[in-house]
PDB file of C-alpha atoms in Angstrom:
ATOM      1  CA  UNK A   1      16.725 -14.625  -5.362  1.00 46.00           C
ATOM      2  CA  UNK A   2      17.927 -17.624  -3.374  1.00 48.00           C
ATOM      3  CA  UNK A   3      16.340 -21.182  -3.530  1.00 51.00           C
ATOM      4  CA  UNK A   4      14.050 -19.987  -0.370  1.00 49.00           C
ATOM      5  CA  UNK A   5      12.658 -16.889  -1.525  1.00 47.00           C
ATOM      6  CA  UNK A   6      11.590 -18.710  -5.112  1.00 49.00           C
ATOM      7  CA  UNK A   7       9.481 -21.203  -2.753  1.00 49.00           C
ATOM      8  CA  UNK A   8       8.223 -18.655  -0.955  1.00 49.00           C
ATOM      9  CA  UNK A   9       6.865 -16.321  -3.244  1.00 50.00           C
ATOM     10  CA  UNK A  10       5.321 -19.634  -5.375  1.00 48.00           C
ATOM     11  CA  UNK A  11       3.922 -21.096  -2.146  1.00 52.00           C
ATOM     12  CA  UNK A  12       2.117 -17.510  -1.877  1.00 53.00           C
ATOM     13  CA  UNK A  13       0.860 -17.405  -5.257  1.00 51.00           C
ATOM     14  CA  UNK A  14      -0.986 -20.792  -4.691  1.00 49.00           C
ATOM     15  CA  UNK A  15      -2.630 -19.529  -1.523  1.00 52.00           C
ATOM     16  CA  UNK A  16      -4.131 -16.625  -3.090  1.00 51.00           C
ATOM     17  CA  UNK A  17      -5.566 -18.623  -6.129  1.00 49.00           C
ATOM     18  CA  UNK A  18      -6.612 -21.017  -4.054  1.00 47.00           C
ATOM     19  CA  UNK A  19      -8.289 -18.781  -2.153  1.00 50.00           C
ATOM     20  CA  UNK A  20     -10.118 -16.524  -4.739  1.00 50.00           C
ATOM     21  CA  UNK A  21     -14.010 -16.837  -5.065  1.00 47.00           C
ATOM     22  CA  UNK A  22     -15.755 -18.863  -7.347  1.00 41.00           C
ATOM     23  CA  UNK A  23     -17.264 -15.860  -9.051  1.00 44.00           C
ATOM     24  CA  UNK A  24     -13.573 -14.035  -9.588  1.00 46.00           C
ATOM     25  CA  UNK A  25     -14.641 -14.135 -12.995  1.00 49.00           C
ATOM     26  CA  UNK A  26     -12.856 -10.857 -13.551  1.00 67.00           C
ATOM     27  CA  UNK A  27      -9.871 -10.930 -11.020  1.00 79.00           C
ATOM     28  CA  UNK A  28      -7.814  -8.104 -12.403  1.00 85.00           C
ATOM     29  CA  UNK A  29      -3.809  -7.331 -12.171  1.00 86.00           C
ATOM     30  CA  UNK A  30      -2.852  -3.736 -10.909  1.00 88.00           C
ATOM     31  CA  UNK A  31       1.089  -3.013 -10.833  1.00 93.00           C
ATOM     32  CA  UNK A  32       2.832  -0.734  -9.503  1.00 96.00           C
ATOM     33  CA  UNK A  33       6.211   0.891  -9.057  1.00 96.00           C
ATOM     34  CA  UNK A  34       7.527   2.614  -6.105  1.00 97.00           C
ATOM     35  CA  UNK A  35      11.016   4.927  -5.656  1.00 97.00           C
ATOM     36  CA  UNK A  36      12.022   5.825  -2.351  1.00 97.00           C
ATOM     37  CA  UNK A  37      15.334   8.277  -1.794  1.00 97.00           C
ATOM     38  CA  UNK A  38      16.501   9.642   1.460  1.00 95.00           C
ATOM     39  CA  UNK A  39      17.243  13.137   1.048  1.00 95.00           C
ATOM     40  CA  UNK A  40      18.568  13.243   4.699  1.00 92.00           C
ATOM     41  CA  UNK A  41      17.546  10.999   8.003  1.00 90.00           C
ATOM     42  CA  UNK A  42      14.191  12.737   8.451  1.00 93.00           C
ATOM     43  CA  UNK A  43      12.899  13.510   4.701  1.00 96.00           C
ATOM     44  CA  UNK A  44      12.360  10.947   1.900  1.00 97.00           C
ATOM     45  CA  UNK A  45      11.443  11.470  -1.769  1.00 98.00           C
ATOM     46  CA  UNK A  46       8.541   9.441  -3.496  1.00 98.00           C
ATOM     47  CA  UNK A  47       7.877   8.763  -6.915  1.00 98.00           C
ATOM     48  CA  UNK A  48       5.284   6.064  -7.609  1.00 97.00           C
ATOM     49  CA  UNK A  49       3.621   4.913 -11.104  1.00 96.00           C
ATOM     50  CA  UNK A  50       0.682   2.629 -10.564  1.00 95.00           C
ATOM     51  CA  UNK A  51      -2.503   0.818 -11.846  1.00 91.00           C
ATOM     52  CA  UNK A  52      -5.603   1.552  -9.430  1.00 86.00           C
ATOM     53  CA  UNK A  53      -9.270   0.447  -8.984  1.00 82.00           C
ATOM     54  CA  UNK A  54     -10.658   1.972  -5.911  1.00 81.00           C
ATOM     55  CA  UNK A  55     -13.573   3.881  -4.189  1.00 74.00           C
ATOM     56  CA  UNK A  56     -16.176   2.657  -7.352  1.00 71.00           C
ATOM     57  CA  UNK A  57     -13.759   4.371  -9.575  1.00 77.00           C
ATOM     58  CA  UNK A  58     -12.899   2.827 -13.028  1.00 77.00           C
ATOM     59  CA  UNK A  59      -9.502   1.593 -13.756  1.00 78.00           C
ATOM     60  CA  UNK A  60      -6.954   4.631 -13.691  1.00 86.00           C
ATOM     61  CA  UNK A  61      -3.101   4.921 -14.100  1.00 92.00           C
ATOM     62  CA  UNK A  62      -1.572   7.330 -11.420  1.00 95.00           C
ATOM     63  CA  UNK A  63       1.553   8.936 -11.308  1.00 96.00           C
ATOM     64  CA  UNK A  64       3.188  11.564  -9.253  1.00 97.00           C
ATOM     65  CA  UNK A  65       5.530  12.570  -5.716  1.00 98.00           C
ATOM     66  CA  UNK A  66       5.284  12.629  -1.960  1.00 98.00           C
ATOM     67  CA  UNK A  67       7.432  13.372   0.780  1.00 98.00           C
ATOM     68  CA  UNK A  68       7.977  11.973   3.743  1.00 97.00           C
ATOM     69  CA  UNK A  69       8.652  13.695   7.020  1.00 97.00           C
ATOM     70  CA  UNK A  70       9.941  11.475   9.775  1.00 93.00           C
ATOM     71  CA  UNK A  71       9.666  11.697  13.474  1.00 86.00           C
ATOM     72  CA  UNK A  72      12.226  10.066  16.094  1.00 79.00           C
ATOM     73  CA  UNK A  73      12.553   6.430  16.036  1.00 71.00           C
ATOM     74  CA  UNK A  74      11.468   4.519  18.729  1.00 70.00           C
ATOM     75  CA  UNK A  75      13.812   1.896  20.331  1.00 64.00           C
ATOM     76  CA  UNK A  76      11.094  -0.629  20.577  1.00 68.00           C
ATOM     77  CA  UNK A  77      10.111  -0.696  17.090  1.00 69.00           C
ATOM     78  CA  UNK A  78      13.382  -1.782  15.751  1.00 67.00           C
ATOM     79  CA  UNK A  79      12.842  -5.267  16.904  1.00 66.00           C
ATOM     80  CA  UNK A  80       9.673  -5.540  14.487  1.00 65.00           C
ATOM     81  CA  UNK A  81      11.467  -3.419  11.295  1.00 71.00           C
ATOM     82  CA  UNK A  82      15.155  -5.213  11.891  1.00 73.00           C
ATOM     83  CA  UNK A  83      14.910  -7.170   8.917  1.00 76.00           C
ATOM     84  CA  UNK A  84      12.750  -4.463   6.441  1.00 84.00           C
ATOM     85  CA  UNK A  85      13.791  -2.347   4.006  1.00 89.00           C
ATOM     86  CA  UNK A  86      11.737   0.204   4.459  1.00 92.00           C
ATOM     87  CA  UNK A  87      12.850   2.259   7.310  1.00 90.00           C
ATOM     88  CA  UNK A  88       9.918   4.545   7.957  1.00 91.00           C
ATOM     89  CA  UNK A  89       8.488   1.418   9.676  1.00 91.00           C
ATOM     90  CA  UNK A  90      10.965   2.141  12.573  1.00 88.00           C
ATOM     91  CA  UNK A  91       9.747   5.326  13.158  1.00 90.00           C
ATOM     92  CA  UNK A  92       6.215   5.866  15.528  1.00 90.00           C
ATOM     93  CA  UNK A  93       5.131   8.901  13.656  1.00 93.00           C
ATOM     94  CA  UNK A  94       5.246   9.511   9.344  1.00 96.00           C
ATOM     95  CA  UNK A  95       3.511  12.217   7.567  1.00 97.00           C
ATOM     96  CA  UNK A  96       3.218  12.674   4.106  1.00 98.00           C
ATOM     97  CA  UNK A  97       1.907  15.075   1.335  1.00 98.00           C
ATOM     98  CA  UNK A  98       2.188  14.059  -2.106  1.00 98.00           C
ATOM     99  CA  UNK A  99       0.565  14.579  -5.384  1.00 98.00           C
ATOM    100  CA  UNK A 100      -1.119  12.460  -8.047  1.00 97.00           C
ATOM    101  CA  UNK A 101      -1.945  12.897 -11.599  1.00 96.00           C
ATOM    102  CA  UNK A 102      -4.401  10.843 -13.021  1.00 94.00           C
ATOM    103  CA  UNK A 103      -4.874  10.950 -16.892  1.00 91.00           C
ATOM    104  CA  UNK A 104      -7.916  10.370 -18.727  1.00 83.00           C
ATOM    105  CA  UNK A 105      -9.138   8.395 -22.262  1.00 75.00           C
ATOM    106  CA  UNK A 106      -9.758  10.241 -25.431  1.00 76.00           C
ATOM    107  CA  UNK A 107      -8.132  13.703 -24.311  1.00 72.00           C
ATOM    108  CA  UNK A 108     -10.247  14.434 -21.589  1.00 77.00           C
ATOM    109  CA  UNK A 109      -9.074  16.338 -18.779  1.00 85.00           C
ATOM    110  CA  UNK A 110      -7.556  14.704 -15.948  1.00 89.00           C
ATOM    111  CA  UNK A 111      -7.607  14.671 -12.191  1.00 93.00           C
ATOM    112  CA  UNK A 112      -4.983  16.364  -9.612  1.00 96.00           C
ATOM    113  CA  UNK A 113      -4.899  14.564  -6.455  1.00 96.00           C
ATOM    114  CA  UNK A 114      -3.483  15.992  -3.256  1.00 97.00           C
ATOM    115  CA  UNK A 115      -2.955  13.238  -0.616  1.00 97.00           C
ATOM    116  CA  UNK A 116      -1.991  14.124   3.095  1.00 98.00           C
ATOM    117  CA  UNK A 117      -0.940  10.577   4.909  1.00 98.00           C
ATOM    118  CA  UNK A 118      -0.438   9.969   8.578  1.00 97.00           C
ATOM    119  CA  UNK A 119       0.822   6.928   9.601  1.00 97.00           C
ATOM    120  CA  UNK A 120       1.357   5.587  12.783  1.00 95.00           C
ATOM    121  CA  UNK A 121       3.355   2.340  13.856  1.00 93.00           C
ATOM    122  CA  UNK A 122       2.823   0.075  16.547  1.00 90.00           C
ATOM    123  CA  UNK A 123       5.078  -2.463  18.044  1.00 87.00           C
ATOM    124  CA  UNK A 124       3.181  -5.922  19.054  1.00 87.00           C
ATOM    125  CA  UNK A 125       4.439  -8.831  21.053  1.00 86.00           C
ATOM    126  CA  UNK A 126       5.913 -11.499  19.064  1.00 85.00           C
ATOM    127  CA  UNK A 127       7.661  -8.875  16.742  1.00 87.00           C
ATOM    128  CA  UNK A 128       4.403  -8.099  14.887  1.00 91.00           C
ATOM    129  CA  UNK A 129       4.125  -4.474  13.637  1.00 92.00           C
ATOM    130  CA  UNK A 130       0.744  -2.640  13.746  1.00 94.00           C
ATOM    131  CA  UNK A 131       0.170  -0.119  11.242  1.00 96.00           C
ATOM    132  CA  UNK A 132      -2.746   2.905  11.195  1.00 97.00           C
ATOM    133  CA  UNK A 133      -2.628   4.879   8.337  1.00 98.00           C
ATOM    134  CA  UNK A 134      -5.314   7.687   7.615  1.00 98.00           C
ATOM    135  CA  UNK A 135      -5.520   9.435   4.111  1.00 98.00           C
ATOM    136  CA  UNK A 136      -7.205  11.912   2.042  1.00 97.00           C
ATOM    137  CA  UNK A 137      -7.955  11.711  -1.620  1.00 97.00           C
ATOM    138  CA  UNK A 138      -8.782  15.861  -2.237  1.00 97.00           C
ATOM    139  CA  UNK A 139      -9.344  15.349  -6.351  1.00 95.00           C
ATOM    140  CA  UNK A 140     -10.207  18.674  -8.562  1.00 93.00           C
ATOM    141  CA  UNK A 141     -11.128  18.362 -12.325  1.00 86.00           C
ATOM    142  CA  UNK A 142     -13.061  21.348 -14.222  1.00 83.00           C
ATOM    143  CA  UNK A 143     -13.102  23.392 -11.431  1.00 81.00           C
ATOM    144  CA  UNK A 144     -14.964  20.470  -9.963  1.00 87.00           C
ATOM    145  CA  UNK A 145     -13.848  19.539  -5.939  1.00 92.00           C
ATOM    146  CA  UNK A 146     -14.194  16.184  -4.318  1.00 92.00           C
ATOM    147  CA  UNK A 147     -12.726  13.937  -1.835  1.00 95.00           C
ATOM    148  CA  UNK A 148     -12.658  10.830  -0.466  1.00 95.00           C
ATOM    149  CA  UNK A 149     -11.114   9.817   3.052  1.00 97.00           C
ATOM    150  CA  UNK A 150      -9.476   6.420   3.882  1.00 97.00           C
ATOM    151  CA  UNK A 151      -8.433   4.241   7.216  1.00 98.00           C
ATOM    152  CA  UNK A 152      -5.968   1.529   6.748  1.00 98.00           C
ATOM    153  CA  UNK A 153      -4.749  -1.458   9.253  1.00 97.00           C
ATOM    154  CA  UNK A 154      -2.281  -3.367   8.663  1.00 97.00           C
ATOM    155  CA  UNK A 155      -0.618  -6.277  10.851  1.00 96.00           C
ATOM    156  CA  UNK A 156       2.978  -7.823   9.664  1.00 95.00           C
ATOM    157  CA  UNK A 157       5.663 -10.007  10.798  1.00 93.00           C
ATOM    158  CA  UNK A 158       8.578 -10.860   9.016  1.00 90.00           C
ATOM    159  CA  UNK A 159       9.351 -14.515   8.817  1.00 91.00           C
ATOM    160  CA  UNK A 160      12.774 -16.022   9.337  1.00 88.00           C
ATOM    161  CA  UNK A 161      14.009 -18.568   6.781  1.00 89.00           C
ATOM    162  CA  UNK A 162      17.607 -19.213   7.367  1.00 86.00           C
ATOM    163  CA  UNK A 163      19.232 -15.761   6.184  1.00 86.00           C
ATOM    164  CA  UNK A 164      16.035 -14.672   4.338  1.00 90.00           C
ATOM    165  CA  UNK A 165      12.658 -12.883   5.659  1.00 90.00           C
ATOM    166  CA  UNK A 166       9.752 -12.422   3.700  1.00 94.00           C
ATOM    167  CA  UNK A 167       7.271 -10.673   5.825  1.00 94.00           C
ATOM    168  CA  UNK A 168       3.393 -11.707   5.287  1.00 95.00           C
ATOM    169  CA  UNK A 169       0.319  -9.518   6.599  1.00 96.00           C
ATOM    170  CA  UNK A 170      -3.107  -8.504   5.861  1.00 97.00           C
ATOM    171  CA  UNK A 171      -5.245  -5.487   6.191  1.00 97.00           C
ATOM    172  CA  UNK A 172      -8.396  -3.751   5.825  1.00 97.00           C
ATOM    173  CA  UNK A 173      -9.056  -0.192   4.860  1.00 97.00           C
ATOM    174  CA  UNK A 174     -12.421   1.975   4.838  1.00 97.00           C
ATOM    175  CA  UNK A 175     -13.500   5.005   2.719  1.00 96.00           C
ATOM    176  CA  UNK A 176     -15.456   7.672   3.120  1.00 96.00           C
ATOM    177  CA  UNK A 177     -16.978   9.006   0.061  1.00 93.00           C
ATOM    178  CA  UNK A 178     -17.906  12.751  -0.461  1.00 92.00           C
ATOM    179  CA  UNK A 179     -20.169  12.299  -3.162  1.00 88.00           C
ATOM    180  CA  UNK A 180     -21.952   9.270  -1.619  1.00 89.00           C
ATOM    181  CA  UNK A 181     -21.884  11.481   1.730  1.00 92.00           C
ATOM    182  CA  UNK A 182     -21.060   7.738   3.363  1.00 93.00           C
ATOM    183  CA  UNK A 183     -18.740   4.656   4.052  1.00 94.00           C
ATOM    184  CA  UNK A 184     -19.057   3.073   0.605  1.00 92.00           C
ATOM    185  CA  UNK A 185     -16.028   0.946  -0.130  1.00 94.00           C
ATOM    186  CA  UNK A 186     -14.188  -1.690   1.925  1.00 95.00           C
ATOM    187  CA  UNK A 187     -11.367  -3.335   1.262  1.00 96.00           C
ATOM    188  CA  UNK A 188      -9.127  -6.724   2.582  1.00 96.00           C
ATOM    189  CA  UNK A 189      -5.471  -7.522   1.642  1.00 97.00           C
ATOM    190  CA  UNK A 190      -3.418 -10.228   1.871  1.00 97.00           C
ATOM    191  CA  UNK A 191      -0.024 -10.307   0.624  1.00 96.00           C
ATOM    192  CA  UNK A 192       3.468 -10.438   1.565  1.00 96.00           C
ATOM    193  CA  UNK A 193       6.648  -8.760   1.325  1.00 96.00           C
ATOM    194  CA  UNK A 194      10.169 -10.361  -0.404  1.00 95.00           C
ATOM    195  CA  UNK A 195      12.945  -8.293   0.043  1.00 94.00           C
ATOM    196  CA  UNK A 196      15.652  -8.878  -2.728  1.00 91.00           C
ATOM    197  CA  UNK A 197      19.136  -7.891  -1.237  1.00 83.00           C
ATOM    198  CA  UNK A 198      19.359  -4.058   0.332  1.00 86.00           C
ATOM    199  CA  UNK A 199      17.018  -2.119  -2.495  1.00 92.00           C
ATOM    200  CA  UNK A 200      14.652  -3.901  -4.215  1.00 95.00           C
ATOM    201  CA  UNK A 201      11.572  -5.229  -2.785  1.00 95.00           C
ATOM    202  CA  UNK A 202       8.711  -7.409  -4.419  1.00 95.00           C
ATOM    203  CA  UNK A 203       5.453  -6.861  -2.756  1.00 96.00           C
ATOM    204  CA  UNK A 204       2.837  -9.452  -3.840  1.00 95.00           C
ATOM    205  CA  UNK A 205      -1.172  -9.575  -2.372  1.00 96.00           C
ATOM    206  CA  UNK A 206      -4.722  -9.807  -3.324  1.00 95.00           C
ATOM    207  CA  UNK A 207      -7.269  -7.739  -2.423  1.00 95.00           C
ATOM    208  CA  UNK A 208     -11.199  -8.332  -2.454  1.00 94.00           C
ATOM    209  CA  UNK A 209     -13.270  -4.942  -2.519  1.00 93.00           C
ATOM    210  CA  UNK A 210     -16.886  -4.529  -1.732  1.00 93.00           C
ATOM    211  CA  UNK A 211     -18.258  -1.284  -2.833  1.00 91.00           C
ATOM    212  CA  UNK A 212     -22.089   0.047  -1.687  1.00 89.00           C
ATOM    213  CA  UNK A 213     -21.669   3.523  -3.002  1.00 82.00           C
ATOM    214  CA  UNK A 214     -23.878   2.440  -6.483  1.00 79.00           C
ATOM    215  CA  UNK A 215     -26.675   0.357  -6.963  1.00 77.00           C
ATOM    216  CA  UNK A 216     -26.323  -2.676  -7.336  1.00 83.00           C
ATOM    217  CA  UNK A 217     -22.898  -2.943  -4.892  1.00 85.00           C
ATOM    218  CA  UNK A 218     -19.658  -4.102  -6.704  1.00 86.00           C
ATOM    219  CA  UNK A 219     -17.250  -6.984  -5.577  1.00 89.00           C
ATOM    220  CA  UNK A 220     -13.839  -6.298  -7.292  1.00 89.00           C
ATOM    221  CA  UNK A 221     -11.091  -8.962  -7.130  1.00 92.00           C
ATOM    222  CA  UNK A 222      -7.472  -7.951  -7.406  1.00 93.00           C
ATOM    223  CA  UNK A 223      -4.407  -9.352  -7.796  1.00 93.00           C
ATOM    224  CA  UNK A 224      -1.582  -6.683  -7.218  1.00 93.00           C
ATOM    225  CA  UNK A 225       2.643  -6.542  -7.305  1.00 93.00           C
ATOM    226  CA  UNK A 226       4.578  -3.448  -6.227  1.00 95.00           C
ATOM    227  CA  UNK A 227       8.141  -3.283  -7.302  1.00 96.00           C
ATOM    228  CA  UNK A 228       9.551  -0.965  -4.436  1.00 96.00           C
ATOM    229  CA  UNK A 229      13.209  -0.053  -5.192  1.00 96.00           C
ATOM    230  CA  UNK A 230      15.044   1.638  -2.055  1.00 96.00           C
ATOM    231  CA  UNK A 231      17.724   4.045  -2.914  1.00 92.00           C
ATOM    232  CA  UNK A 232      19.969   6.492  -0.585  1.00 77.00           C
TER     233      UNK A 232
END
C-alpha cells in the first residue's frame, strides 16, 4: 500500500473514533472475509465467512455461497465504477441467491439461511453511485420458519489521490421482522473502500444500530473490516 493509501485509511480510522458516542461503552469488531470468482461475464461465485450482530440477534459467525447473476452493463455507469474492483457495480441490475450457515454454542442446532438479493445501481451526477439493495433473511431451525426482510441505500464516490482511489460512502438499511410483525432495527454506515492493486480490497466502516423489536430498545456500536479478495 503506497504512502497515500496508509494516510488514508489512518485519517479514516480517526474520524470514526472521533465520532463514536460517549456511551460506545461496548463498540464491538465484526470481520469479515469475502471471495468473489467470475465463472463467466454474467455469473460470479461467492464465498463469505463473517462475524454478524443484526436484527436483535446475538453475535453469530456465518458462513456459506451465493451467486450472482448479472444483467447488461450500462454505459453510463462505468464512469462511477471506473476505478472499483468490484464489477457488479457497473451493471444496473444484480440478483443473487445464496446460502448461510450459522452455527450455534454448546452443540445446539444451527440455522440455514436462504438469502435472495436484488440490487439495483444508480448513476448520480458528479460520479456518485446510488445503490438499492433489497434482501431476505428466510432462517429454518427445528422445523421452526422465520424471516426477516431488509432495504439498503448506499451512496459512494471514489476519490482521486494521484494514481490511488479509495472510495468513501454511507448508508442506511431497514428490517422488517417476522416475529416482531414490524420495522424493528435500523441501521447507519459509514466507511470506505481501499482497493489494494487489482484483487484485494480493504473495506473499513462503523455502523450504529438502533433496535425497537425488545423492550427496552438496543443501541449497538460496530466497528467492521471486510477483506474482499477479487479473483477471475
Amino acid at each position: 500500500m503506497n504512502r497515500m493509501a496508509r494516510t488514508a485509511m489512518v485519517i479514516l480510522t480517526l474520524v470514526v473514533f472521533l465520532y463514536l458516542p460517549a456511551s460506545a461503552q461496548s463498540l464491538q469488531g465484526v470481520p469479515e472475509i469475502d471471495t468473489y470468482v467470475k465463472l463467466d461475464p454474467d455469473v460470479r461465485f461467492t464465498f463469505q465467512v463473517k462475524e454478524t450482530r443484526e436484527g436483535g440477534d446475538p453475535t453469530q459467525a456465518e458462513i456459506g455461497p451465493s451467486l450472482d447473476f448479472y444483467l447488461k452493463p450500462l454505459v453510463k455507469l462505468k464512469g462511477a465504477t471506473e476505478f472499483d474492483l468490484d464489477d457488479s457495480k457497473s451493471r444496473f441490475l444484480v440478483l443473487t441467491v445464496g446460502y448461510r450457515y450459522l452455527p450455534e454454542a454448546n452443540g445446539a442446532p444451527g440455522t440455514n439461511r436462504l438469502e435472495p438479493v436484488a440490487r439495483i445501481n444508480f448513476p448520480m451526477k458528479g460520479r456518485f453511485l446510488l445503490t438499492d439493495r433489497s434482501r431476505a433473511d428466510i432462517d429454518w431451525q427445528n422445523g421452526d420458519l422465520s424471516w426477516r426482510y431488509r432495504n439498503r441505500f448506499q451512496i459512494e464516490r471514489a476519490l482521486r489521490i494521484h494514481s490511488y482511489h479509495p472510495a468513501p460512502y454511507i448508508s442506511v438499511e431497514f428490517f422488517y421482522e417476522s416475529q416482531y410483525g414490524k420495522w424493528s432495527d435500523t441501521a447507519l454506515y459509514a466507511g470506505c473502500l481501499f482497493p489494494i492493486r487489482r484483487h484485494v480490497e480493504f473495506d473499513l466502516y462503523y455502523e450504529h444500530q438502533n433496535n425497537t423489536g425488545s423492550s427496552p430498545n438496543q443501541q449497538l456500536e460496530q466497528l467492521g473490516i471486510i477483506l474482499n479478495l477479487f479473483l477471475r
